[in-house]
Coordinates of C-alpha atoms and ligand atoms in Angstrom, one line a residue:
M1 CA -67.1 -67.3 -37.2
H2 CA -65.9 -69.3 -39.8
S3 CA -67.9 -70.1 -43.0
R4 CA -71.2 -71.5 -40.8
P5 CA -74.1 -71.2 -43.6
K6 CA -76.1 -68.4 -42.3
P7 CA -80.1 -67.8 -43.3
F8 CA -79.3 -64.7 -44.9
R9 CA -76.5 -62.6 -45.6
A10 CA -76.0 -58.9 -44.4
P11 CA -75.4 -56.3 -47.1
V12 CA -72.1 -55.2 -46.4
V13 CA -73.4 -51.5 -46.9
L14 CA -75.0 -51.7 -44.1
A15 CA -72.2 -52.3 -41.9
A16 CA -71.6 -49.2 -39.7
P17 CA -73.3 -45.7 -41.3
V18 CA -76.0 -45.3 -38.9
A19 CA -74.9 -43.4 -36.4
L20 CA -73.0 -41.2 -38.3
L21 CA -76.1 -40.5 -40.1
L22 CA -77.3 -39.7 -37.2
A23 CA -75.4 -37.5 -35.7
A24 CA -75.4 -35.6 -38.9
G25 CA -79.1 -35.2 -39.4
G26 CA -81.5 -35.7 -36.6
P27 CA -85.2 -36.7 -37.5
V28 CA -85.1 -37.1 -41.0
A29 CA -87.9 -37.3 -43.8
A30 CA -88.5 -40.4 -45.6
A31 CA -86.8 -38.6 -48.6
H32 CA -83.7 -39.0 -47.2
P33 CA -81.4 -40.9 -49.8
P34 CA -79.9 -44.0 -48.8
A35 CA -76.3 -44.7 -47.5
P36 CA -73.6 -44.8 -49.5
A37 CA -71.6 -47.6 -49.5
T38 CA -68.1 -45.8 -49.1
R39 CA -69.1 -43.8 -45.6
P40 CA -66.3 -44.4 -43.0
P41 CA -67.1 -46.6 -39.9
A42 CA -68.6 -44.2 -37.2
R43 CA -67.6 -46.1 -34.2
T44 CA -65.0 -44.3 -32.3
A45 CA -63.4 -47.1 -30.2
A46 CA -63.1 -49.9 -33.1
G47 CA -60.5 -51.8 -35.1
P48 CA -57.7 -54.0 -34.3
G49 CA -56.4 -53.7 -30.5
T50 CA -60.2 -53.2 -29.3
N51 CA -61.8 -55.4 -26.7
H52 CA -65.5 -54.9 -26.8
A53 CA -66.1 -56.7 -23.5
T54 CA -66.9 -54.1 -20.9
D55 CA -67.4 -56.3 -17.7
D56 CA -68.5 -59.7 -16.5
P57 CA -72.3 -59.8 -16.4
F58 CA -72.2 -62.3 -13.7
T59 CA -70.4 -60.2 -10.9
A60 CA -70.5 -56.6 -12.7
A61 CA -72.1 -53.8 -10.2
R62 CA -73.8 -52.5 -13.6
T63 CA -75.9 -55.9 -13.3
S64 CA -76.2 -56.0 -9.6
W65 CA -79.9 -54.7 -9.2
W66 CA -80.8 -57.3 -12.0
R67 CA -79.4 -60.5 -10.3
Q68 CA -81.0 -59.5 -7.1
D69 CA -84.4 -58.4 -8.3
R70 CA -85.5 -61.6 -9.8
F71 CA -88.7 -60.9 -10.3
G72 CA -90.4 -58.2 -12.9
M73 CA -93.6 -57.3 -14.4
F74 CA -94.0 -57.7 -18.3
I75 CA -96.4 -55.2 -19.9
H76 CA -97.5 -55.5 -23.5
F77 CA -99.6 -52.5 -24.3
G78 CA -100.2 -51.0 -27.8
A79 CA -102.4 -50.1 -30.6
Y80 CA -103.5 -54.1 -30.9
S81 CA -104.9 -53.6 -26.9
N82 CA -107.7 -51.3 -28.6
L83 CA -109.2 -54.6 -30.3
E84 CA -109.0 -56.5 -27.2
G85 CA -107.8 -59.8 -29.1
E86 CA -110.6 -60.2 -31.9
Y87 CA -111.2 -58.8 -35.0
T88 CA -114.4 -59.2 -36.9
R89 CA -113.9 -59.4 -41.0
P90 CA -116.0 -57.5 -43.5
D91 CA -117.6 -60.9 -44.0
G92 CA -118.6 -61.4 -40.5
T93 CA -115.9 -63.8 -39.5
V94 CA -114.1 -63.6 -36.4
C95 CA -110.2 -64.0 -36.0
R96 CA -108.7 -63.9 -32.9
N97 CA -105.0 -62.9 -31.8
A98 CA -103.5 -60.2 -29.6
E99 CA -100.1 -58.3 -30.2
W100 CA -99.9 -60.2 -33.6
I101 CA -103.6 -59.5 -34.8
E102 CA -102.9 -57.2 -37.4
R103 CA -100.5 -59.7 -39.2
E104 CA -102.4 -63.1 -38.2
C105 CA -105.8 -62.0 -38.7
G106 CA -104.4 -59.9 -42.2
I107 CA -106.0 -56.9 -41.0
P108 CA -105.3 -54.4 -44.0
A109 CA -103.1 -51.8 -42.9
A110 CA -105.6 -48.9 -43.4
E111 CA -107.8 -50.7 -41.4
Y112 CA -105.5 -51.1 -38.3
E113 CA -104.4 -47.4 -38.5
K114 CA -108.3 -46.7 -38.5
Q115 CA -109.0 -48.8 -35.5
A116 CA -105.6 -47.1 -33.9
A117 CA -107.3 -43.6 -34.5
T118 CA -109.8 -44.9 -31.7
F119 CA -107.5 -45.9 -29.2
D120 CA -108.0 -43.6 -26.0
P121 CA -106.7 -46.0 -22.7
S122 CA -107.9 -42.7 -20.6
A123 CA -108.0 -45.3 -17.8
F124 CA -104.0 -46.2 -17.8
D125 CA -103.3 -45.4 -14.2
A126 CA -99.1 -45.7 -13.8
E127 CA -99.5 -45.9 -10.1
A128 CA -102.2 -48.4 -10.1
I129 CA -99.7 -50.3 -12.4
V130 CA -96.6 -49.8 -9.8
R131 CA -98.6 -51.0 -7.1
A132 CA -99.7 -54.0 -8.6
A133 CA -96.0 -55.0 -9.6
K134 CA -95.1 -53.9 -5.9
D135 CA -97.8 -55.9 -4.6
A136 CA -96.6 -58.8 -6.4
G137 CA -93.1 -58.3 -5.3
Q138 CA -92.0 -57.6 -8.5
R139 CA -89.0 -55.2 -8.7
Y140 CA -88.7 -53.9 -12.4
L141 CA -91.2 -53.1 -15.1
V142 CA -90.8 -53.8 -19.0
I143 CA -92.9 -52.1 -21.0
T144 CA -93.7 -52.2 -24.7
A145 CA -92.6 -49.0 -26.3
K146 CA -93.1 -50.4 -29.5
H147 CA -94.0 -53.5 -30.7
H148 CA -93.9 -55.4 -34.1
D149 CA -97.0 -53.1 -35.4
G150 CA -94.2 -50.2 -35.2
Y151 CA -96.6 -48.1 -32.8
A152 CA -95.0 -46.2 -30.6
M153 CA -96.2 -45.8 -27.2
W154 CA -94.4 -42.6 -26.3
P155 CA -94.7 -38.7 -28.2
T156 CA -91.7 -39.9 -30.6
K157 CA -90.4 -37.3 -33.0
Q158 CA -89.4 -39.9 -35.5
N159 CA -92.8 -40.5 -37.1
T160 CA -96.7 -39.8 -36.1
W161 CA -97.5 -43.5 -36.0
N162 CA -97.5 -43.2 -32.0
L163 CA -100.0 -42.8 -29.1
R164 CA -100.1 -39.2 -29.2
D165 CA -100.3 -38.2 -33.2
H166 CA -102.5 -41.6 -33.8
S167 CA -105.1 -42.0 -31.4
A168 CA -108.0 -40.5 -29.1
F169 CA -106.0 -40.5 -26.2
D170 CA -105.4 -37.2 -24.4
P171 CA -102.6 -35.2 -26.4
H172 CA -100.8 -34.1 -23.4
R173 CA -100.6 -37.2 -21.2
D174 CA -97.3 -39.5 -22.0
I175 CA -97.8 -43.0 -20.4
L176 CA -94.2 -43.7 -20.5
A177 CA -93.2 -40.3 -18.6
E178 CA -96.5 -41.1 -16.1
L179 CA -94.7 -44.9 -15.8
K180 CA -91.1 -43.4 -14.8
K181 CA -92.3 -41.2 -12.3
A182 CA -94.3 -43.7 -10.5
A183 CA -91.7 -46.3 -10.8
D184 CA -89.0 -43.8 -9.4
A185 CA -91.6 -43.0 -6.3
A186 CA -91.6 -46.7 -5.5
G187 CA -88.0 -47.8 -6.3
I188 CA -88.9 -49.9 -9.0
K189 CA -86.6 -50.2 -12.2
L190 CA -88.1 -49.5 -15.6
G191 CA -87.1 -51.1 -18.8
F192 CA -88.4 -50.8 -22.3
Y193 CA -89.3 -53.2 -24.9
Y194 CA -88.5 -52.5 -28.6
S195 CA -89.4 -54.4 -31.6
I196 CA -86.4 -54.6 -34.3
W197 CA -89.3 -56.0 -36.6
D198 CA -91.4 -53.1 -37.7
W199 CA -94.6 -54.2 -40.0
H200 CA -95.4 -50.2 -40.4
D201 CA -92.5 -48.2 -41.6
P202 CA -92.3 -48.1 -45.2
D203 CA -88.3 -48.1 -45.2
F204 CA -87.9 -51.6 -43.3
A205 CA -88.0 -54.1 -45.7
D206 CA -86.3 -52.7 -48.8
P207 CA -82.1 -53.2 -48.3
A208 CA -82.1 -50.1 -50.0
T209 CA -84.1 -47.8 -47.5
F210 CA -83.2 -50.1 -44.5
P211 CA -80.8 -47.8 -43.2
R212 CA -83.3 -45.0 -43.3
Y213 CA -85.1 -47.3 -40.8
K214 CA -82.5 -47.9 -38.6
Q215 CA -81.6 -44.0 -38.5
R216 CA -85.1 -43.5 -37.3
M217 CA -84.8 -46.8 -34.9
Y218 CA -81.6 -45.4 -33.5
G219 CA -83.4 -41.6 -33.1
Q220 CA -86.3 -43.8 -31.1
L221 CA -83.8 -45.3 -28.9
K222 CA -82.1 -42.0 -28.2
E223 CA -85.5 -40.6 -27.3
L224 CA -86.2 -43.2 -24.9
I225 CA -82.9 -43.1 -23.4
D226 CA -82.5 -39.4 -23.0
N227 CA -86.1 -38.7 -22.1
Y228 CA -87.1 -41.6 -19.6
D229 CA -83.5 -43.0 -18.8
P230 CA -84.4 -46.6 -18.6
A231 CA -82.4 -49.1 -16.9
L232 CA -83.1 -51.9 -19.4
L233 CA -83.6 -52.4 -22.9
W234 CA -85.7 -55.4 -24.0
F235 CA -85.4 -56.1 -27.7
D236 CA -87.6 -58.5 -30.0
G237 CA -88.0 -59.4 -33.4
E238 CA -84.4 -59.7 -34.4
W239 CA -85.0 -63.0 -36.0
D240 CA -84.9 -63.9 -40.0
A241 CA -88.7 -63.2 -41.1
E242 CA -90.6 -62.4 -44.2
R243 CA -93.8 -60.1 -44.6
P244 CA -92.1 -57.8 -44.1
A245 CA -88.5 -58.9 -44.7
N246 CA -86.3 -58.8 -41.5
R247 CA -82.7 -58.4 -42.7
W248 CA -81.2 -57.4 -39.1
S249 CA -78.0 -58.9 -38.9
R250 CA -75.2 -59.8 -36.1
R251 CA -73.5 -56.4 -37.7
D252 CA -76.5 -54.4 -37.1
G253 CA -76.8 -56.1 -33.6
A254 CA -72.5 -55.5 -32.5
D255 CA -73.3 -51.7 -33.7
L256 CA -76.6 -51.2 -32.1
Q257 CA -75.0 -52.5 -28.9
A258 CA -72.0 -49.9 -29.1
Y259 CA -74.5 -47.2 -30.1
L260 CA -76.3 -47.6 -26.9
H261 CA -73.6 -48.5 -24.4
G262 CA -72.3 -45.0 -25.7
L263 CA -75.4 -43.2 -24.6
N264 CA -75.3 -45.2 -21.4
P265 CA -72.7 -47.4 -20.5
R266 CA -75.1 -49.0 -17.5
L267 CA -77.7 -50.0 -19.6
I268 CA -78.7 -53.6 -19.6
V269 CA -79.6 -55.2 -22.9
N270 CA -81.2 -58.6 -23.8
N271 CA -79.7 -60.9 -26.0
R272 CA -82.1 -60.4 -28.8
V273 CA -80.2 -57.0 -29.4
G274 CA -78.0 -59.4 -31.9
K275 CA -79.2 -62.8 -32.8
R276 CA -79.5 -64.4 -29.6
E277 CA -76.6 -65.7 -29.7
V278 CA -74.6 -66.6 -26.2
V279 CA -72.8 -63.6 -26.6
D280 CA -75.1 -61.1 -27.4
G281 CA -76.6 -58.4 -25.1
D282 CA -75.9 -59.3 -21.4
F283 CA -78.7 -61.9 -20.9
G284 CA -80.7 -65.1 -22.4
T285 CA -84.5 -65.0 -23.0
P286 CA -86.4 -68.3 -23.0
E287 CA -89.6 -67.3 -24.0
Q288 CA -92.6 -69.3 -22.3
E289 CA -90.1 -71.7 -21.0
I290 CA -88.1 -72.4 -18.1
P291 CA -84.9 -74.1 -18.7
A292 CA -84.3 -77.3 -16.7
E293 CA -80.5 -76.4 -15.6
P294 CA -78.7 -73.3 -14.8
V295 CA -77.8 -71.9 -18.0
D296 CA -74.1 -72.2 -19.1
G297 CA -72.2 -68.9 -20.0
Q298 CA -74.8 -66.1 -19.9
L299 CA -77.4 -64.7 -17.2
W300 CA -80.9 -65.3 -18.4
E301 CA -84.6 -64.5 -17.8
S302 CA -87.6 -66.4 -18.5
C303 CA -90.6 -64.4 -19.7
M304 CA -94.1 -65.7 -19.5
T305 CA -97.7 -64.6 -20.1
L306 CA -99.9 -65.3 -17.2
N307 CA -102.8 -66.7 -19.4
D308 CA -101.9 -67.7 -23.0
H309 CA -102.0 -64.7 -24.7
W310 CA -99.0 -61.3 -24.2
G311 CA -101.5 -58.7 -25.5
F312 CA -105.4 -58.3 -23.7
A313 CA -107.6 -61.1 -25.0
R314 CA -110.9 -60.5 -23.7
Y315 CA -112.1 -64.3 -24.0
D316 CA -108.8 -65.7 -22.4
T317 CA -109.6 -66.8 -18.9
H318 CA -106.9 -69.4 -18.7
W319 CA -104.8 -68.2 -16.1
K320 CA -102.0 -69.7 -14.1
S321 CA -102.6 -70.3 -10.5
P322 CA -100.7 -68.3 -7.9
A323 CA -99.5 -71.9 -6.9
T324 CA -97.6 -72.3 -10.7
V325 CA -96.4 -68.7 -10.3
V326 CA -94.9 -69.3 -7.0
R327 CA -93.3 -73.0 -8.6
N328 CA -92.1 -71.0 -11.6
L329 CA -90.4 -68.4 -9.9
L330 CA -88.8 -71.0 -7.4
D331 CA -87.8 -72.9 -10.3
V332 CA -86.3 -69.9 -12.0
A333 CA -84.3 -68.3 -9.0
S334 CA -83.2 -71.7 -7.8
R335 CA -81.4 -72.1 -11.5
G336 CA -80.1 -68.4 -11.0
G337 CA -82.3 -66.9 -13.6
N338 CA -84.9 -64.0 -13.4
Y339 CA -89.0 -64.2 -14.1
L340 CA -90.3 -61.7 -16.3
L341 CA -94.0 -62.2 -15.8
N342 CA -96.4 -60.4 -18.2
V343 CA -99.9 -58.6 -18.0
G344 CA -101.8 -57.3 -20.7
P345 CA -103.6 -54.1 -19.9
D346 CA -107.1 -53.8 -21.7
K347 CA -107.7 -51.2 -24.1
Y348 CA -108.6 -48.5 -21.5
G349 CA -105.1 -49.5 -19.7
R350 CA -106.5 -51.5 -17.0
I351 CA -104.5 -54.5 -15.9
P352 CA -107.4 -57.0 -16.0
Q353 CA -108.5 -58.0 -12.4
P354 CA -107.7 -61.6 -12.8
S355 CA -103.9 -60.6 -13.3
V356 CA -103.9 -58.4 -10.4
D357 CA -105.6 -60.9 -8.1
R358 CA -103.1 -63.8 -9.0
L359 CA -100.1 -61.0 -8.6
R360 CA -101.2 -60.2 -5.3
E361 CA -101.6 -64.1 -4.3
T362 CA -98.0 -64.2 -5.5
G363 CA -96.7 -61.3 -3.4
R364 CA -98.2 -62.1 0.0
W365 CA -96.4 -65.5 -0.5
L366 CA -93.3 -63.6 -1.1
A367 CA -93.9 -61.0 1.7
A368 CA -94.8 -63.6 4.2
H369 CA -92.6 -65.8 6.6
G370 CA -89.6 -63.8 4.9
Q371 CA -90.4 -66.4 2.0
G372 CA -88.9 -64.1 -0.3
D373 CA -85.4 -64.8 0.8
A374 CA -85.4 -67.8 -1.2
V375 CA -85.9 -65.5 -4.4
Y376 CA -84.3 -62.3 -4.0
G377 CA -80.8 -62.0 -4.1
A378 CA -80.4 -65.8 -3.6
G379 CA -79.4 -68.1 -6.5
Y380 CA -78.0 -71.4 -7.9
T381 CA -76.1 -73.3 -5.7
G382 CA -74.0 -76.4 -6.9
L383 CA -73.6 -77.6 -3.1
V384 CA -77.0 -80.0 -3.3
A385 CA -78.6 -81.9 -6.1
A386 CA -82.2 -80.4 -6.8
P387 CA -84.7 -82.3 -4.7
P388 CA -88.0 -83.8 -5.9
W389 CA -90.1 -82.0 -3.1
G390 CA -89.3 -78.6 -4.3
T391 CA -85.9 -76.1 -4.8
V392 CA -83.1 -75.1 -3.0
S393 CA -81.5 -71.5 -3.8
R394 CA -78.6 -69.9 -1.7
R395 CA -77.6 -66.7 -0.7
G396 CA -74.0 -66.7 1.4
D397 CA -74.3 -69.3 4.0
V398 CA -77.9 -70.1 4.0
L399 CA -79.8 -72.5 1.9
Y400 CA -83.5 -72.0 1.0
A401 CA -85.3 -75.3 0.8
A402 CA -88.9 -74.4 -0.5
V403 CA -91.0 -77.3 -0.2
T404 CA -94.0 -77.4 -2.6
S405 CA -94.7 -80.8 -1.3
W406 CA -95.1 -80.8 2.2
P407 CA -94.4 -84.4 3.7
A408 CA -96.5 -86.5 5.9
A409 CA -95.8 -86.0 9.6
G410 CA -92.4 -87.7 10.5
T411 CA -91.4 -88.3 6.8
P412 CA -87.9 -86.8 6.0
L413 CA -87.0 -84.7 3.0
H414 CA -83.6 -85.8 1.5
L415 CA -81.4 -83.6 0.1
T416 CA -78.7 -85.0 -1.8
A417 CA -74.7 -83.0 -0.9
R418 CA -72.5 -82.4 -3.6
A419 CA -69.5 -81.4 -1.7
P420 CA -69.3 -81.9 1.9
F421 CA -70.7 -79.4 4.2
D422 CA -72.7 -78.9 7.5
I423 CA -76.1 -77.9 8.6
T424 CA -75.7 -75.8 11.5
S425 CA -79.2 -74.8 12.1
A426 CA -82.8 -75.5 10.3
R427 CA -86.0 -73.8 10.9
V428 CA -89.1 -73.1 8.9
A429 CA -89.1 -69.6 7.7
G430 CA -91.4 -67.2 9.8
S431 CA -92.4 -70.0 11.9
S432 CA -90.8 -71.5 15.2
Q433 CA -91.3 -74.9 13.9
R434 CA -88.4 -77.4 14.6
V435 CA -86.8 -79.2 11.7
R436 CA -84.7 -82.5 12.6
V437 CA -81.3 -82.9 10.8
A438 CA -79.7 -85.8 10.4
R439 CA -76.9 -87.2 7.7
S440 CA -78.2 -89.9 5.5
G441 CA -76.8 -91.6 2.6
D442 CA -75.5 -89.1 0.3
G443 CA -76.6 -86.2 2.5
F444 CA -79.1 -85.0 4.8
D445 CA -82.2 -86.0 5.8
L446 CA -84.6 -83.0 7.2
T447 CA -87.6 -83.7 9.1
P448 CA -89.9 -81.0 9.8
S449 CA -92.4 -81.3 13.2
G450 CA -95.2 -79.4 12.0
A451 CA -97.6 -78.3 9.2
A452 CA -96.6 -76.3 6.0
T453 CA -97.2 -72.5 6.5
G454 CA -99.4 -72.5 3.7
P455 CA -100.7 -73.9 0.4
L456 CA -98.4 -72.7 -1.7
A457 CA -94.7 -73.5 -0.5
S458 CA -93.2 -73.3 2.7
V459 CA -89.2 -72.5 3.0
L460 CA -86.9 -74.2 5.2
R461 CA -84.0 -72.0 6.2
L462 CA -81.1 -73.8 6.3
T463 CA -77.9 -72.1 7.7
I464 CA -74.6 -74.0 6.7
E465 CA -70.8 -74.2 7.3
P466 CA -69.7 -74.3 3.9
P467 CA -66.4 -76.1 2.8
A468 CA -63.2 -74.6 3.8
A469 CA -62.2 -71.8 1.5
A470 CA -58.3 -71.0 0.7
P471 CA -57.9 -67.3 1.3
A472 CA -58.6 -64.3 -1.3
G473 CA -56.3 -64.3 -4.2
D474 CA -53.7 -62.0 -4.9
G475 CA -53.3 -63.0 -8.8
T476 CA -53.0 -60.3 -11.5
G477 CA -53.8 -62.8 -14.3
L478 CA -52.6 -64.8 -17.2
T479 CA -49.8 -64.2 -19.6
A480 CA -51.1 -63.7 -23.3
R481 CA -49.5 -64.7 -26.3
S482 CA -50.9 -63.5 -29.7
W483 CA -50.0 -64.1 -33.4
A484 CA -50.9 -62.5 -36.5
N485 CA -51.7 -65.8 -37.5
D486 CA -53.9 -68.4 -36.8
S487 CA -51.4 -71.3 -36.0
F488 CA -49.5 -70.1 -33.1
S489 CA -46.5 -69.9 -35.6
G490 CA -43.3 -67.8 -35.1
P491 CA -42.5 -64.9 -32.4
P492 CA -45.9 -63.6 -30.9
A493 CA -46.9 -60.1 -32.3
A494 CA -47.8 -58.9 -28.5
V495 CA -47.1 -60.6 -25.2
T496 CA -49.2 -59.2 -22.2
V497 CA -50.6 -59.9 -18.7
D498 CA -54.5 -60.3 -19.4
P499 CA -56.8 -59.7 -16.0
T500 CA -59.4 -62.3 -17.5
V501 CA -60.3 -63.9 -20.3
N502 CA -63.2 -62.2 -21.5
K503 CA -62.7 -61.0 -25.0
S504 CA -65.3 -59.6 -27.7
Y505 CA -63.5 -58.7 -30.7
R506 CA -66.5 -59.0 -32.5
F507 CA -66.0 -58.0 -36.3
D508 CA -63.1 -55.6 -36.1
G509 CA -61.3 -56.3 -32.9
S510 CA -58.2 -58.3 -32.0
P511 CA -55.8 -58.4 -29.1
D512 CA -53.3 -55.8 -30.6
A513 CA -53.5 -52.7 -32.8
G514 CA -50.4 -54.9 -34.7
I515 CA -52.6 -57.8 -35.2
P516 CA -55.6 -57.9 -38.3
A517 CA -59.2 -58.7 -37.0
D518 CA -58.9 -62.2 -39.2
H519 CA -56.3 -65.0 -38.5
F520 CA -54.9 -64.6 -35.2
S521 CA -54.0 -66.8 -32.2
T522 CA -53.4 -66.3 -28.7
R523 CA -52.4 -68.8 -25.9
W524 CA -52.7 -67.8 -22.4
T525 CA -50.6 -69.4 -19.7
G526 CA -49.7 -69.5 -16.2
S527 CA -51.6 -71.0 -12.9
V528 CA -55.4 -70.9 -11.9
Q529 CA -55.7 -71.0 -7.8
P530 CA -59.0 -72.2 -6.6
R531 CA -60.7 -71.2 -3.4
F532 CA -62.2 -75.0 -2.7
D533 CA -61.3 -78.5 -3.2
E534 CA -64.0 -79.5 -5.5
P535 CA -64.8 -80.5 -8.7
Y536 CA -64.7 -77.4 -11.0
T537 CA -66.5 -76.9 -14.2
F538 CA -64.6 -74.6 -16.8
T539 CA -67.0 -73.1 -19.4
T540 CA -65.8 -71.2 -22.6
V541 CA -67.7 -69.4 -24.8
S542 CA -65.7 -69.3 -28.0
D543 CA -65.7 -68.1 -31.3
D544 CA -63.8 -70.1 -33.7
T545 CA -61.6 -72.6 -31.7
V546 CA -60.7 -73.3 -28.3
R547 CA -58.8 -75.6 -26.4
L548 CA -58.1 -75.8 -22.6
W549 CA -55.5 -77.7 -20.4
I550 CA -55.2 -77.9 -16.6
D551 CA -52.2 -79.4 -15.5
D552 CA -51.4 -80.7 -18.9
R553 CA -54.9 -82.6 -18.8
L554 CA -57.0 -81.2 -22.3
V555 CA -59.8 -80.4 -20.3
I556 CA -61.9 -78.5 -23.4
D557 CA -61.1 -79.7 -27.0
S558 CA -63.3 -77.6 -29.5
T559 CA -61.2 -76.9 -32.8
T560 CA -63.9 -77.2 -35.3
P561 CA -64.3 -73.6 -36.1
H562 CA -67.8 -72.3 -35.1
G563 CA -69.9 -69.7 -34.4
P564 CA -70.5 -68.3 -30.7
K565 CA -70.5 -71.8 -28.7
V566 CA -70.4 -73.2 -25.4
D567 CA -67.8 -75.9 -24.3
K568 CA -67.5 -76.9 -20.7
G569 CA -65.1 -79.7 -19.2
T570 CA -64.5 -80.4 -15.4
V571 CA -61.6 -81.1 -13.2
V572 CA -61.2 -81.7 -9.2
L573 CA -59.1 -78.8 -7.9
K574 CA -57.3 -78.3 -4.8
A575 CA -57.8 -75.3 -2.7
G576 CA -55.2 -72.8 -2.8
H577 CA -53.1 -74.8 -5.3
R578 CA -51.9 -73.5 -8.4
H579 CA -52.8 -75.5 -11.2
R580 CA -51.1 -75.2 -14.4
I581 CA -53.5 -73.3 -17.1
R582 CA -52.7 -73.1 -20.9
I583 CA -55.7 -71.7 -23.3
D584 CA -54.9 -72.0 -26.9
Y585 CA -57.7 -69.8 -28.9
T586 CA -57.9 -68.9 -32.6
E587 CA -59.7 -66.8 -34.8
R588 CA -60.3 -67.3 -38.4
T589 CA -62.7 -65.2 -39.9
G590 CA -65.5 -63.1 -38.8
E591 CA -66.5 -62.5 -35.1
A592 CA -64.0 -63.5 -32.4
Y593 CA -65.0 -64.0 -28.9
L594 CA -63.4 -65.5 -25.9
K595 CA -64.6 -66.1 -22.4
L596 CA -63.1 -68.4 -19.5
L597 CA -65.9 -69.2 -16.9
W598 CA -66.0 -71.4 -13.9
S599 CA -68.2 -72.9 -11.4
S600 CA -68.1 -75.8 -8.7
P601 CA -70.3 -76.4 -5.6
S602 CA -69.1 -73.5 -3.7
Q603 CA -68.6 -71.4 -6.5
A604 CA -71.2 -69.5 -8.4
Q605 CA -70.8 -69.2 -11.9
E606 CA -68.3 -66.1 -13.1
I607 CA -65.6 -65.1 -15.5
V608 CA -62.6 -66.9 -13.6
P609 CA -61.4 -63.5 -11.8
R610 CA -58.1 -61.8 -12.1
S611 CA -57.3 -62.5 -8.1
R612 CA -57.2 -66.6 -9.0
L613 CA -54.8 -66.0 -12.1
H614 CA -51.3 -65.9 -12.1
A615 CA -48.9 -65.3 -15.0
D616 CA -45.8 -67.3 -16.0
Ligands
LIG1 O1 -94.0 -60.0 -27.7 C1 -94.3 -61.3 -27.3 C2 -94.4 -62.2 -28.5 O2 -95.4 -61.1 -29.3 C3 -93.0 -62.2 -29.1 N1 -92.2 -62.3 -28.0 C4 -93.1 -62.3 -27.1 C5 -91.9 -61.4 -25.7 C6 -93.0 -63.3 -29.9 N2 -93.9 -64.0 -29.6 N3 -94.0 -65.3 -30.5 N4 -92.7 -65.1 -31.2 C7 -92.3 -64.0 -30.8 C8 -92.4 -65.8 -32.1 C9 -93.3 -66.2 -33.2 C10 -94.4 -67.1 -33.1 C11 -95.5 -67.1 -34.3 FE1 -97.2 -67.0 -34.2 C12 -96.5 -68.4 -34.6 C13 -95.7 -66.2 -35.2 C14 -96.5 -67.1 -35.8 C15 -97.0 -68.4 -35.5 C16 -98.1 -66.3 -32.1 C17 -98.7 -67.2 -32.9 C18 -97.8 -65.3 -32.8 C19 -98.7 -65.3 -33.9 C20 -99.4 -66.3 -33.9

């Protein structure tokens, strides 16, 4: 990144020593001295010549389950749950909040600790929770291992501010272990939410002691990974904040991601591990909202409450209807995202019955008539425009048109095609009802012959004859010439063939051991061979600058130095034809990234794969 003003500057002293301290110390008492500024970097694979990108999250086997599963259960459960969303102040006034109650209601720390000591979620039933998720059709769980209040929900060895050591709960129980066992038995994936921002740890706010906090945080994350083998980590509280001051930096995020990757290279991690930029972690995290369009340049997951609170609030009865939940899930899946829907167990550990009821209704809809096919393993299709009467998703050569506004008898549902394709058969999922298909205007008219299958949404299963595709490619990548200056001047310092353009040099990496991490440039040349005769949208994620030419036409021109940024340009390509491609990329200072993705009506978004790229 180049000279972009930042809300706060990370002290250079914090850059790297955390993993080193960890390796040296194990659990460390609060008296441990702060890390001196002179410690050498602890990362093993780092420095010039390093590319920290490991795969393409859009297509990697690592992320495959997550991309298929689509629907997860978020669980907000912690010491705040014990207050059930209400705090009565000494003067008798009542303050309402849920997981933010300590801070938002100004509860003195000593008092919050006192109430936490009475926390006894004896009715926590991991099997019942997993059953509720399973009944809902949810295929993964993400539970708060630690929220902003810093209270750990497992017997951590890093401190005593946890469910075993600071509660009235059975000290022999471990709810995360119970959940892991039940989830494994049910074939459901388990993930942990972990807040970086910590209101309780005395070392959090002071720059001098922050390294000690980070050390305990690394220790806790290692415990979680070693003891419960989570499939996913969901970070939060990465933002700049006060009371206590949050000094989490992009550098901290890069270090943490490298550390986690070292512990488990298959872990899926959300973007709040860094600072929520498009290059951070594996997926974006819109909160309480659903993006109106597919998201460019990253996987994504919308997290949402089922009422108006994440943690339990006994007075909150503002529940979403099953129709809303189903519609949200369809909107999300049809735009290629995931839906993480929250429950907040009460102080005894029980999911509120209204939540269970709504989840069960959602699950019934998904299980009925094979309607879940519109969600699981299905995703965005550029073949058709989003219709006003519902959503359309695609899996293989089937389009799933989910109709939330069923038409009056004889009234057609219009589908706008964005590329030429045929519909070879159409039926209502799970019924013998016929659907008449007629070409009409810019697409098709679909006319069901009978009634909707139910009140929530009915799914039309459309088998298609997709646009003709060119055969599999046999490319090996693009020629990459890199310079140890940011102006492509003189002879290149390195020439290689790069299988894909997928670079995360972060702070310390560069194209070659002989090229420093700042002030370099790379020019990729060769040709790109598409599968379809279609308009292709090329998407770059870059930091600091990028220009892209296809057949000598400038398609992306993003030359003002910037932090992680998405640019797009669309060109019509010819199936099987080798179109000339050139990319000029520069890194000035700070972090460095470049990814090249493409998408088209027939091609889901992905990093342009090796097989479709040919070197000079
Ligand atoms: O864990 C859940 C939330 O606690 C956390 N992220 C999800 C997944 C989160 N929610 N909102 N925020 C973080 C951003 C901060 C919102 C605030 Fe407020 C508005 C803080 C103070 C005012 C909401 C209302 C929280 C307290 C009062």
